[in-house]
């Protein structure tokens, strides 16, 4: 361990001198936010944003007021999934999130850029500060459940979210490859270090269903999802298949029309 700099905002260590509540940031004074769930992954490309979107849609279908905070500043995909093209506006109260077709509040860096293909070439502290502003400066009108789409890994932004936002639980997303198992454990260990409960482990691209015989095919081999969850003491698991219709819906901005029961049980538990 390196010598302590006494700047806890740049450190993930859980030492005796840390004030565990000292970095929680107040939400905008006009915001009204209930539960906050962070959706994380140890590496990119496993479907973390997809799971965030699906959980948000399920919560909305259940009759709740829902929001998505896109904390993946350098790789935002939430606006595209929901078909959002307009820019977020602001007033004296703060930044106003953009509403999806079914009424989900969304804030993402792509809603503030003139072109959604413009790269965000910022250093880590600036990115982390932007995510913090999505919490403090955005007017989240009335939110029962907020889902935070985290960037992959265990760097500056995940640390900022865990320290600055009152995260009530974590959902970890993975894929079946053996290598990912090791990376999953890193994400779980970070959540544990920050004293955030891991609620579920979701395996994306888990299998394919043959269109002719309806048999499940495992292109990456039989997964070890349940064994991994048991070893890491994660109470809930779910599998999402490789589904061309789901992928097409996300590409067309129609995720709110998806049809599938893969995350129903996890959603019910999160919404209790």
PDB file of N, CA and C in Angstrom, residues 52-121:
ATOM      1  N   UNK A  52     -29.260  -2.474 -17.818  1.00  0.00           N
ATOM      2  CA  UNK A  52     -29.773  -1.243 -17.218  1.00  0.00           C
ATOM      3  C   UNK A  52     -31.091  -0.839 -17.857  1.00  0.00           C
ATOM      4  N   UNK A  53     -31.121  -0.847 -19.189  1.00  0.00           N
ATOM      5  CA  UNK A  53     -32.330  -0.468 -19.909  1.00  0.00           C
ATOM      6  C   UNK A  53     -33.488  -1.412 -19.637  1.00  0.00           C
ATOM      7  N   UNK A  54     -33.225  -2.713 -19.628  1.00  0.00           N
ATOM      8  CA  UNK A  54     -34.282  -3.693 -19.391  1.00  0.00           C
ATOM      9  C   UNK A  54     -34.879  -3.551 -17.994  1.00  0.00           C
ATOM     10  N   UNK A  55     -34.020  -3.369 -16.998  1.00  0.00           N
ATOM     11  CA  UNK A  55     -34.514  -3.205 -15.625  1.00  0.00           C
ATOM     12  C   UNK A  55     -35.342  -1.923 -15.484  1.00  0.00           C
ATOM     13  N   UNK A  56     -34.907  -0.860 -16.148  1.00  0.00           N
ATOM     14  CA  UNK A  56     -35.660   0.393 -16.098  1.00  0.00           C
ATOM     15  C   UNK A  56     -37.034   0.227 -16.740  1.00  0.00           C
ATOM     16  N   UNK A  57     -37.090  -0.460 -17.870  1.00  0.00           N
ATOM     17  CA  UNK A  57     -38.365  -0.679 -18.557  1.00  0.00           C
ATOM     18  C   UNK A  57     -39.298  -1.540 -17.706  1.00  0.00           C
ATOM     19  N   UNK A  58     -38.755  -2.583 -17.085  1.00  0.00           N
ATOM     20  CA  UNK A  58     -39.581  -3.453 -16.240  1.00  0.00           C
ATOM     21  C   UNK A  58     -40.150  -2.682 -15.046  1.00  0.00           C
ATOM     22  N   UNK A  59     -39.334  -1.815 -14.459  1.00  0.00           N
ATOM     23  CA  UNK A  59     -39.817  -1.005 -13.334  1.00  0.00           C
ATOM     24  C   UNK A  59     -40.915  -0.047 -13.786  1.00  0.00           C
ATOM     25  N   UNK A  60     -40.757   0.523 -14.972  1.00  0.00           N
ATOM     26  CA  UNK A  60     -41.781   1.421 -15.508  1.00  0.00           C
ATOM     27  C   UNK A  60     -43.062   0.658 -15.795  1.00  0.00           C
ATOM     28  N   UNK A  61     -42.947  -0.540 -16.351  1.00  0.00           N
ATOM     29  CA  UNK A  61     -44.129  -1.355 -16.630  1.00  0.00           C
ATOM     30  C   UNK A  61     -44.864  -1.735 -15.345  1.00  0.00           C
ATOM     31  N   UNK A  62     -44.109  -1.808 -14.247  1.00  0.00           N
ATOM     32  CA  UNK A  62     -44.725  -2.147 -12.957  1.00  0.00           C
ATOM     33  C   UNK A  62     -45.445  -0.958 -12.332  1.00  0.00           C
ATOM     34  N   UNK A  63     -45.360   0.207 -12.987  1.00  0.00           N
ATOM     35  CA  UNK A  63     -46.111   1.363 -12.524  1.00  0.00           C
ATOM     36  C   UNK A  63     -45.323   2.365 -11.710  1.00  0.00           C
ATOM     37  N   UNK A  64     -44.000   2.236 -11.700  1.00  0.00           N
ATOM     38  CA  UNK A  64     -43.182   3.142 -10.902  1.00  0.00           C
ATOM     39  C   UNK A  64     -42.613   4.278 -11.750  1.00  0.00           C
ATOM     40  N   UNK A  65     -42.214   5.358 -11.084  1.00  0.00           N
ATOM     41  CA  UNK A  65     -41.485   6.446 -11.742  1.00  0.00           C
ATOM     42  C   UNK A  65     -40.011   6.071 -11.752  1.00  0.00           C
ATOM     43  N   UNK A  66     -39.404   6.091 -12.943  1.00  0.00           N
ATOM     44  CA  UNK A  66     -38.084   5.495 -13.139  1.00  0.00           C
ATOM     45  C   UNK A  66     -37.152   6.485 -13.824  1.00  0.00           C
ATOM     46  N   UNK A  67     -35.855   6.368 -13.494  1.00  0.00           N
ATOM     47  CA  UNK A  67     -34.842   7.201 -14.140  1.00  0.00           C
ATOM     48  C   UNK A  67     -33.612   6.356 -14.442  1.00  0.00           C
ATOM     49  N   UNK A  68     -32.872   6.779 -15.467  1.00  0.00           N
ATOM     50  CA  UNK A  68     -31.592   6.157 -15.810  1.00  0.00           C
ATOM     51  C   UNK A  68     -30.531   7.245 -15.843  1.00  0.00           C
ATOM     52  N   UNK A  69     -29.503   7.093 -15.019  1.00  0.00           N
ATOM     53  CA  UNK A  69     -28.348   7.988 -15.032  1.00  0.00           C
ATOM     54  C   UNK A  69     -27.222   7.263 -15.756  1.00  0.00           C
ATOM     55  N   UNK A  70     -26.858   7.761 -16.917  1.00  0.00           N
ATOM     56  CA  UNK A  70     -25.820   7.131 -17.741  1.00  0.00           C
ATOM     57  C   UNK A  70     -24.461   7.651 -17.299  1.00  0.00           C
ATOM     58  N   UNK A  71     -23.773   6.873 -16.470  1.00  0.00           N
ATOM     59  CA  UNK A  71     -22.461   7.281 -15.960  1.00  0.00           C
ATOM     60  C   UNK A  71     -21.316   6.831 -16.857  1.00  0.00           C
ATOM     61  N   UNK A  72     -21.628   6.184 -17.963  1.00  0.00           N
ATOM     62  CA  UNK A  72     -20.585   5.754 -18.907  1.00  0.00           C
ATOM     63  C   UNK A  72     -20.318   6.911 -19.869  1.00  0.00           C
ATOM     64  N   UNK A  73     -19.504   7.846 -19.435  1.00  0.00           N
ATOM     65  CA  UNK A  73     -19.309   9.106 -20.163  1.00  0.00           C
ATOM     66  C   UNK A  73     -18.618   8.895 -21.513  1.00  0.00           C
ATOM     67  N   UNK A  74     -17.636   8.022 -21.578  1.00  0.00           N
ATOM     68  CA  UNK A  74     -16.889   7.841 -22.830  1.00  0.00           C
ATOM     69  C   UNK A  74     -17.542   6.835 -23.773  1.00  0.00           C
ATOM     70  N   UNK A  75     -18.514   6.076 -23.284  1.00  0.00           N
ATOM     71  CA  UNK A  75     -19.188   5.105 -24.144  1.00  0.00           C
ATOM     72  C   UNK A  75     -20.677   5.062 -23.895  1.00  0.00           C
ATOM     73  N   UNK A  76     -21.371   6.202 -24.014  1.00  0.00           N
ATOM     74  CA  UNK A  76     -22.798   6.241 -23.687  1.00  0.00           C
ATOM     75  C   UNK A  76     -23.645   5.571 -24.766  1.00  0.00           C
ATOM     76  N   UNK A  77     -24.512   4.660 -24.357  1.00  0.00           N
ATOM     77  CA  UNK A  77     -25.387   3.989 -25.326  1.00  0.00           C
ATOM     78  C   UNK A  77     -26.846   4.026 -24.912  1.00  0.00           C
ATOM     79  N   UNK A  78     -27.132   4.559 -23.735  1.00  0.00           N
ATOM     80  CA  UNK A  78     -28.516   4.593 -23.243  1.00  0.00           C
ATOM     81  C   UNK A  78     -29.436   5.422 -24.147  1.00  0.00           C
ATOM     82  N   UNK A  79     -29.051   6.633 -24.576  1.00  0.00           N
ATOM     83  CA  UNK A  79     -29.960   7.398 -25.446  1.00  0.00           C
ATOM     84  C   UNK A  79     -30.313   6.659 -26.730  1.00  0.00           C
ATOM     85  N   UNK A  80     -29.357   5.972 -27.330  1.00  0.00           N
ATOM     86  CA  UNK A  80     -29.627   5.237 -28.566  1.00  0.00           C
ATOM     87  C   UNK A  80     -30.634   4.112 -28.324  1.00  0.00           C
ATOM     88  N   UNK A  81     -30.510   3.399 -27.217  1.00  0.00           N
ATOM     89  CA  UNK A  81     -31.428   2.303 -26.915  1.00  0.00           C
ATOM     90  C   UNK A  81     -32.862   2.788 -26.774  1.00  0.00           C
ATOM     91  N   UNK A  82     -33.023   3.995 -26.207  1.00  0.00           N
ATOM     92  CA  UNK A  82     -34.359   4.533 -25.974  1.00  0.00           C
ATOM     93  C   UNK A  82     -34.825   5.450 -27.106  1.00  0.00           C
ATOM     94  N   UNK A  83     -34.021   5.596 -28.148  1.00  0.00           N
ATOM     95  CA  UNK A  83     -34.413   6.414 -29.284  1.00  0.00           C
ATOM     96  C   UNK A  83     -34.450   7.899 -28.998  1.00  0.00           C
ATOM     97  N   UNK A  84     -33.584   8.370 -28.081  1.00  0.00           N
ATOM     98  CA  UNK A  84     -33.566   9.784 -27.701  1.00  0.00           C
ATOM     99  C   UNK A  84     -32.580  10.551 -28.582  1.00  0.00           C
ATOM    100  N   UNK A  85     -33.072  11.605 -29.219  1.00  0.00           N
ATOM    101  CA  UNK A  85     -32.228  12.400 -30.117  1.00  0.00           C
ATOM    102  C   UNK A  85     -32.180  13.875 -29.728  1.00  0.00           C
ATOM    103  N   UNK A  86     -33.140  14.317 -28.921  1.00  0.00           N
ATOM    104  CA  UNK A  86     -33.162  15.725 -28.528  1.00  0.00           C
ATOM    105  C   UNK A  86     -32.133  15.986 -27.426  1.00  0.00           C
ATOM    106  N   UNK A  87     -31.723  17.228 -27.307  1.00  0.00           N
ATOM    107  CA  UNK A  87     -30.760  17.609 -26.286  1.00  0.00           C
ATOM    108  C   UNK A  87     -31.473  17.959 -24.982  1.00  0.00           C
ATOM    109  N   UNK A  88     -30.775  17.712 -23.879  1.00  0.00           N
ATOM    110  CA  UNK A  88     -31.301  18.105 -22.573  1.00  0.00           C
ATOM    111  C   UNK A  88     -31.199  19.622 -22.427  1.00  0.00           C
ATOM    112  N   UNK A  89     -32.197  20.204 -21.797  1.00  0.00           N
ATOM    113  CA  UNK A  89     -32.228  21.649 -21.580  1.00  0.00           C
ATOM    114  C   UNK A  89     -32.107  21.948 -20.094  1.00  0.00           C
ATOM    115  N   UNK A  90     -31.936  23.201 -19.771  1.00  0.00           N
ATOM    116  CA  UNK A  90     -31.803  23.603 -18.376  1.00  0.00           C
ATOM    117  C   UNK A  90     -32.587  24.854 -18.074  1.00  0.00           C
ATOM    118  N   UNK A  91     -32.780  25.100 -16.783  1.00  0.00           N
ATOM    119  CA  UNK A  91     -33.399  26.338 -16.336  1.00  0.00           C
ATOM    120  C   UNK A  91     -32.739  26.750 -15.025  1.00  0.00           C
ATOM    121  N   UNK A  92     -33.347  27.660 -14.304  1.00  0.00           N
ATOM    122  CA  UNK A  92     -32.740  28.138 -13.065  1.00  0.00           C
ATOM    123  C   UNK A  92     -32.607  27.036 -12.018  1.00  0.00           C
ATOM    124  N   UNK A  93     -33.450  26.017 -12.111  1.00  0.00           N
ATOM    125  CA  UNK A  93     -33.407  24.928 -11.131  1.00  0.00           C
ATOM    126  C   UNK A  93     -32.273  23.947 -11.413  1.00  0.00           C
ATOM    127  N   UNK A  94     -31.910  23.797 -12.692  1.00  0.00           N
ATOM    128  CA  UNK A  94     -30.857  22.855 -13.049  1.00  0.00           C
ATOM    129  C   UNK A  94     -31.087  22.276 -14.432  1.00  0.00           C
ATOM    130  N   UNK A  95     -30.441  21.142 -14.704  1.00  0.00           N
ATOM    131  CA  UNK A  95     -30.580  20.466 -15.989  1.00  0.00           C
ATOM    132  C   UNK A  95     -31.807  19.570 -15.947  1.00  0.00           C
ATOM    133  N   UNK A  96     -32.607  19.603 -17.005  1.00  0.00           N
ATOM    134  CA  UNK A  96     -33.835  18.812 -17.063  1.00  0.00           C
ATOM    135  C   UNK A  96     -33.560  17.537 -17.853  1.00  0.00           C
ATOM    136  N   UNK A  97     -33.767  16.366 -17.262  1.00  0.00           N
ATOM    137  CA  UNK A  97     -33.528  15.128 -17.998  1.00  0.00           C
ATOM    138  C   UNK A  97     -34.510  14.960 -19.149  1.00  0.00           C
ATOM    139  N   UNK A  98     -34.122  14.158 -20.122  1.00  0.00           N
ATOM    140  CA  UNK A  98     -34.981  13.901 -21.283  1.00  0.00           C
ATOM    141  C   UNK A  98     -35.892  12.724 -20.973  1.00  0.00           C
ATOM    142  N   UNK A  99     -37.141  12.797 -21.402  1.00  0.00           N
ATOM    143  CA  UNK A  99     -38.132  11.769 -21.136  1.00  0.00           C
ATOM    144  C   UNK A  99     -38.222  10.807 -22.327  1.00  0.00           C
ATOM    145  N   UNK A 100     -38.264   9.502 -22.035  1.00  0.00           N
ATOM    146  CA  UNK A 100     -38.476   8.516 -23.089  1.00  0.00           C
ATOM    147  C   UNK A 100     -39.963   8.462 -23.446  1.00  0.00           C
ATOM    148  N   UNK A 101     -40.292   7.618 -24.422  1.00  0.00           N
ATOM    149  CA  UNK A 101     -41.685   7.533 -24.890  1.00  0.00           C
ATOM    150  C   UNK A 101     -42.634   7.096 -23.777  1.00  0.00           C
ATOM    151  N   UNK A 102     -42.156   6.236 -22.876  1.00  0.00           N
ATOM    152  CA  UNK A 102     -43.030   5.748 -21.799  1.00  0.00           C
ATOM    153  C   UNK A 102     -42.866   6.542 -20.504  1.00  0.00           C
ATOM    154  N   UNK A 103     -41.997   7.565 -20.517  1.00  0.00           N
ATOM    155  CA  UNK A 103     -41.887   8.435 -19.346  1.00  0.00           C
ATOM    156  C   UNK A 103     -40.741   8.137 -18.409  1.00  0.00           C
ATOM    157  N   UNK A 104     -39.683   7.480 -18.906  1.00  0.00           N
ATOM    158  CA  UNK A 104     -38.485   7.241 -18.097  1.00  0.00           C
ATOM    159  C   UNK A 104     -37.559   8.449 -18.234  1.00  0.00           C
ATOM    160  N   UNK A 105     -37.114   9.009 -17.110  1.00  0.00           N
ATOM    161  CA  UNK A 105     -36.196  10.151 -17.144  1.00  0.00           C
ATOM    162  C   UNK A 105     -34.775   9.658 -17.413  1.00  0.00           C
ATOM    163  N   UNK A 106     -34.083  10.307 -18.344  1.00  0.00           N
ATOM    164  CA  UNK A 106     -32.737   9.883 -18.734  1.00  0.00           C
ATOM    165  C   UNK A 106     -31.797  11.083 -18.771  1.00  0.00           C
ATOM    166  N   UNK A 107     -30.596  10.887 -18.237  1.00  0.00           N
ATOM    167  CA  UNK A 107     -29.535  11.872 -18.409  1.00  0.00           C
ATOM    168  C   UNK A 107     -28.277  11.145 -18.851  1.00  0.00           C
ATOM    169  N   UNK A 108     -27.688  11.641 -19.943  1.00  0.00           N
ATOM    170  CA  UNK A 108     -26.475  11.065 -20.517  1.00  0.00           C
ATOM    171  C   UNK A 108     -25.669  12.175 -21.158  1.00  0.00           C
ATOM    172  N   UNK A 109     -24.373  11.973 -21.259  1.00  0.00           N
ATOM    173  CA  UNK A 109     -23.526  12.993 -21.886  1.00  0.00           C
ATOM    174  C   UNK A 109     -23.925  13.210 -23.337  1.00  0.00           C
ATOM    175  N   UNK A 110     -24.455  12.173 -24.006  1.00  0.00           N
ATOM    176  CA  UNK A 110     -24.867  12.328 -25.403  1.00  0.00           C
ATOM    177  C   UNK A 110     -26.074  13.243 -25.557  1.00  0.00           C
ATOM    178  N   UNK A 111     -26.783  13.504 -24.476  1.00  0.00           N
ATOM    179  CA  UNK A 111     -27.910  14.424 -24.531  1.00  0.00           C
ATOM    180  C   UNK A 111     -27.465  15.872 -24.367  1.00  0.00           C
ATOM    181  N   UNK A 112     -26.163  16.060 -24.178  1.00  0.00           N
ATOM    182  CA  UNK A 112     -25.604  17.412 -24.040  1.00  0.00           C
ATOM    183  C   UNK A 112     -24.668  17.767 -25.185  1.00  0.00           C
ATOM    184  N   UNK A 113     -24.337  16.789 -26.032  1.00  0.00           N
ATOM    185  CA  UNK A 113     -23.433  17.015 -27.155  1.00  0.00           C
ATOM    186  C   UNK A 113     -24.216  17.368 -28.411  1.00  0.00           C
ATOM    187  N   UNK A 114     -23.604  18.175 -29.286  1.00  0.00           N
ATOM    188  CA  UNK A 114     -24.270  18.523 -30.542  1.00  0.00           C
ATOM    189  C   UNK A 114     -24.388  17.314 -31.461  1.00  0.00           C
ATOM    190  N   UNK A 115     -23.373  16.442 -31.456  1.00  0.00           N
ATOM    191  CA  UNK A 115     -23.392  15.219 -32.252  1.00  0.00           C
ATOM    192  C   UNK A 115     -23.157  14.037 -31.330  1.00  0.00           C
ATOM    193  N   UNK A 116     -23.982  12.980 -31.471  1.00  0.00           N
ATOM    194  CA  UNK A 116     -23.821  11.851 -30.563  1.00  0.00           C
ATOM    195  C   UNK A 116     -22.588  11.014 -30.871  1.00  0.00           C
ATOM    196  N   UNK A 117     -21.932  11.300 -32.002  1.00  0.00           N
ATOM    197  CA  UNK A 117     -20.695  10.597 -32.342  1.00  0.00           C
ATOM    198  C   UNK A 117     -19.445  11.363 -31.914  1.00  0.00           C
ATOM    199  N   UNK A 118     -19.625  12.550 -31.328  1.00  0.00           N
ATOM    200  CA  UNK A 118     -18.479  13.334 -30.872  1.00  0.00           C
ATOM    201  C   UNK A 118     -17.790  12.628 -29.704  1.00  0.00           C
ATOM    202  N   UNK A 119     -16.470  12.425 -29.784  1.00  0.00           N
ATOM    203  CA  UNK A 119     -15.781  11.735 -28.689  1.00  0.00           C
ATOM    204  C   UNK A 119     -15.630  12.631 -27.471  1.00  0.00           C
ATOM    205  N   UNK A 120     -15.645  12.014 -26.316  1.00  0.00           N
ATOM    206  CA  UNK A 120     -15.400  12.738 -25.068  1.00  0.00           C
ATOM    207  C   UNK A 120     -13.960  12.447 -24.660  1.00  0.00           C
ATOM    208  N   UNK A 121     -13.069  13.386 -24.953  1.00  0.00           N
ATOM    209  CA  UNK A 121     -11.640  13.200 -24.700  1.00  0.00           C
ATOM    210  C   UNK A 121     -11.273  13.986 -23.445  1.00  0.00           C
TER     211      UNK A 121
END
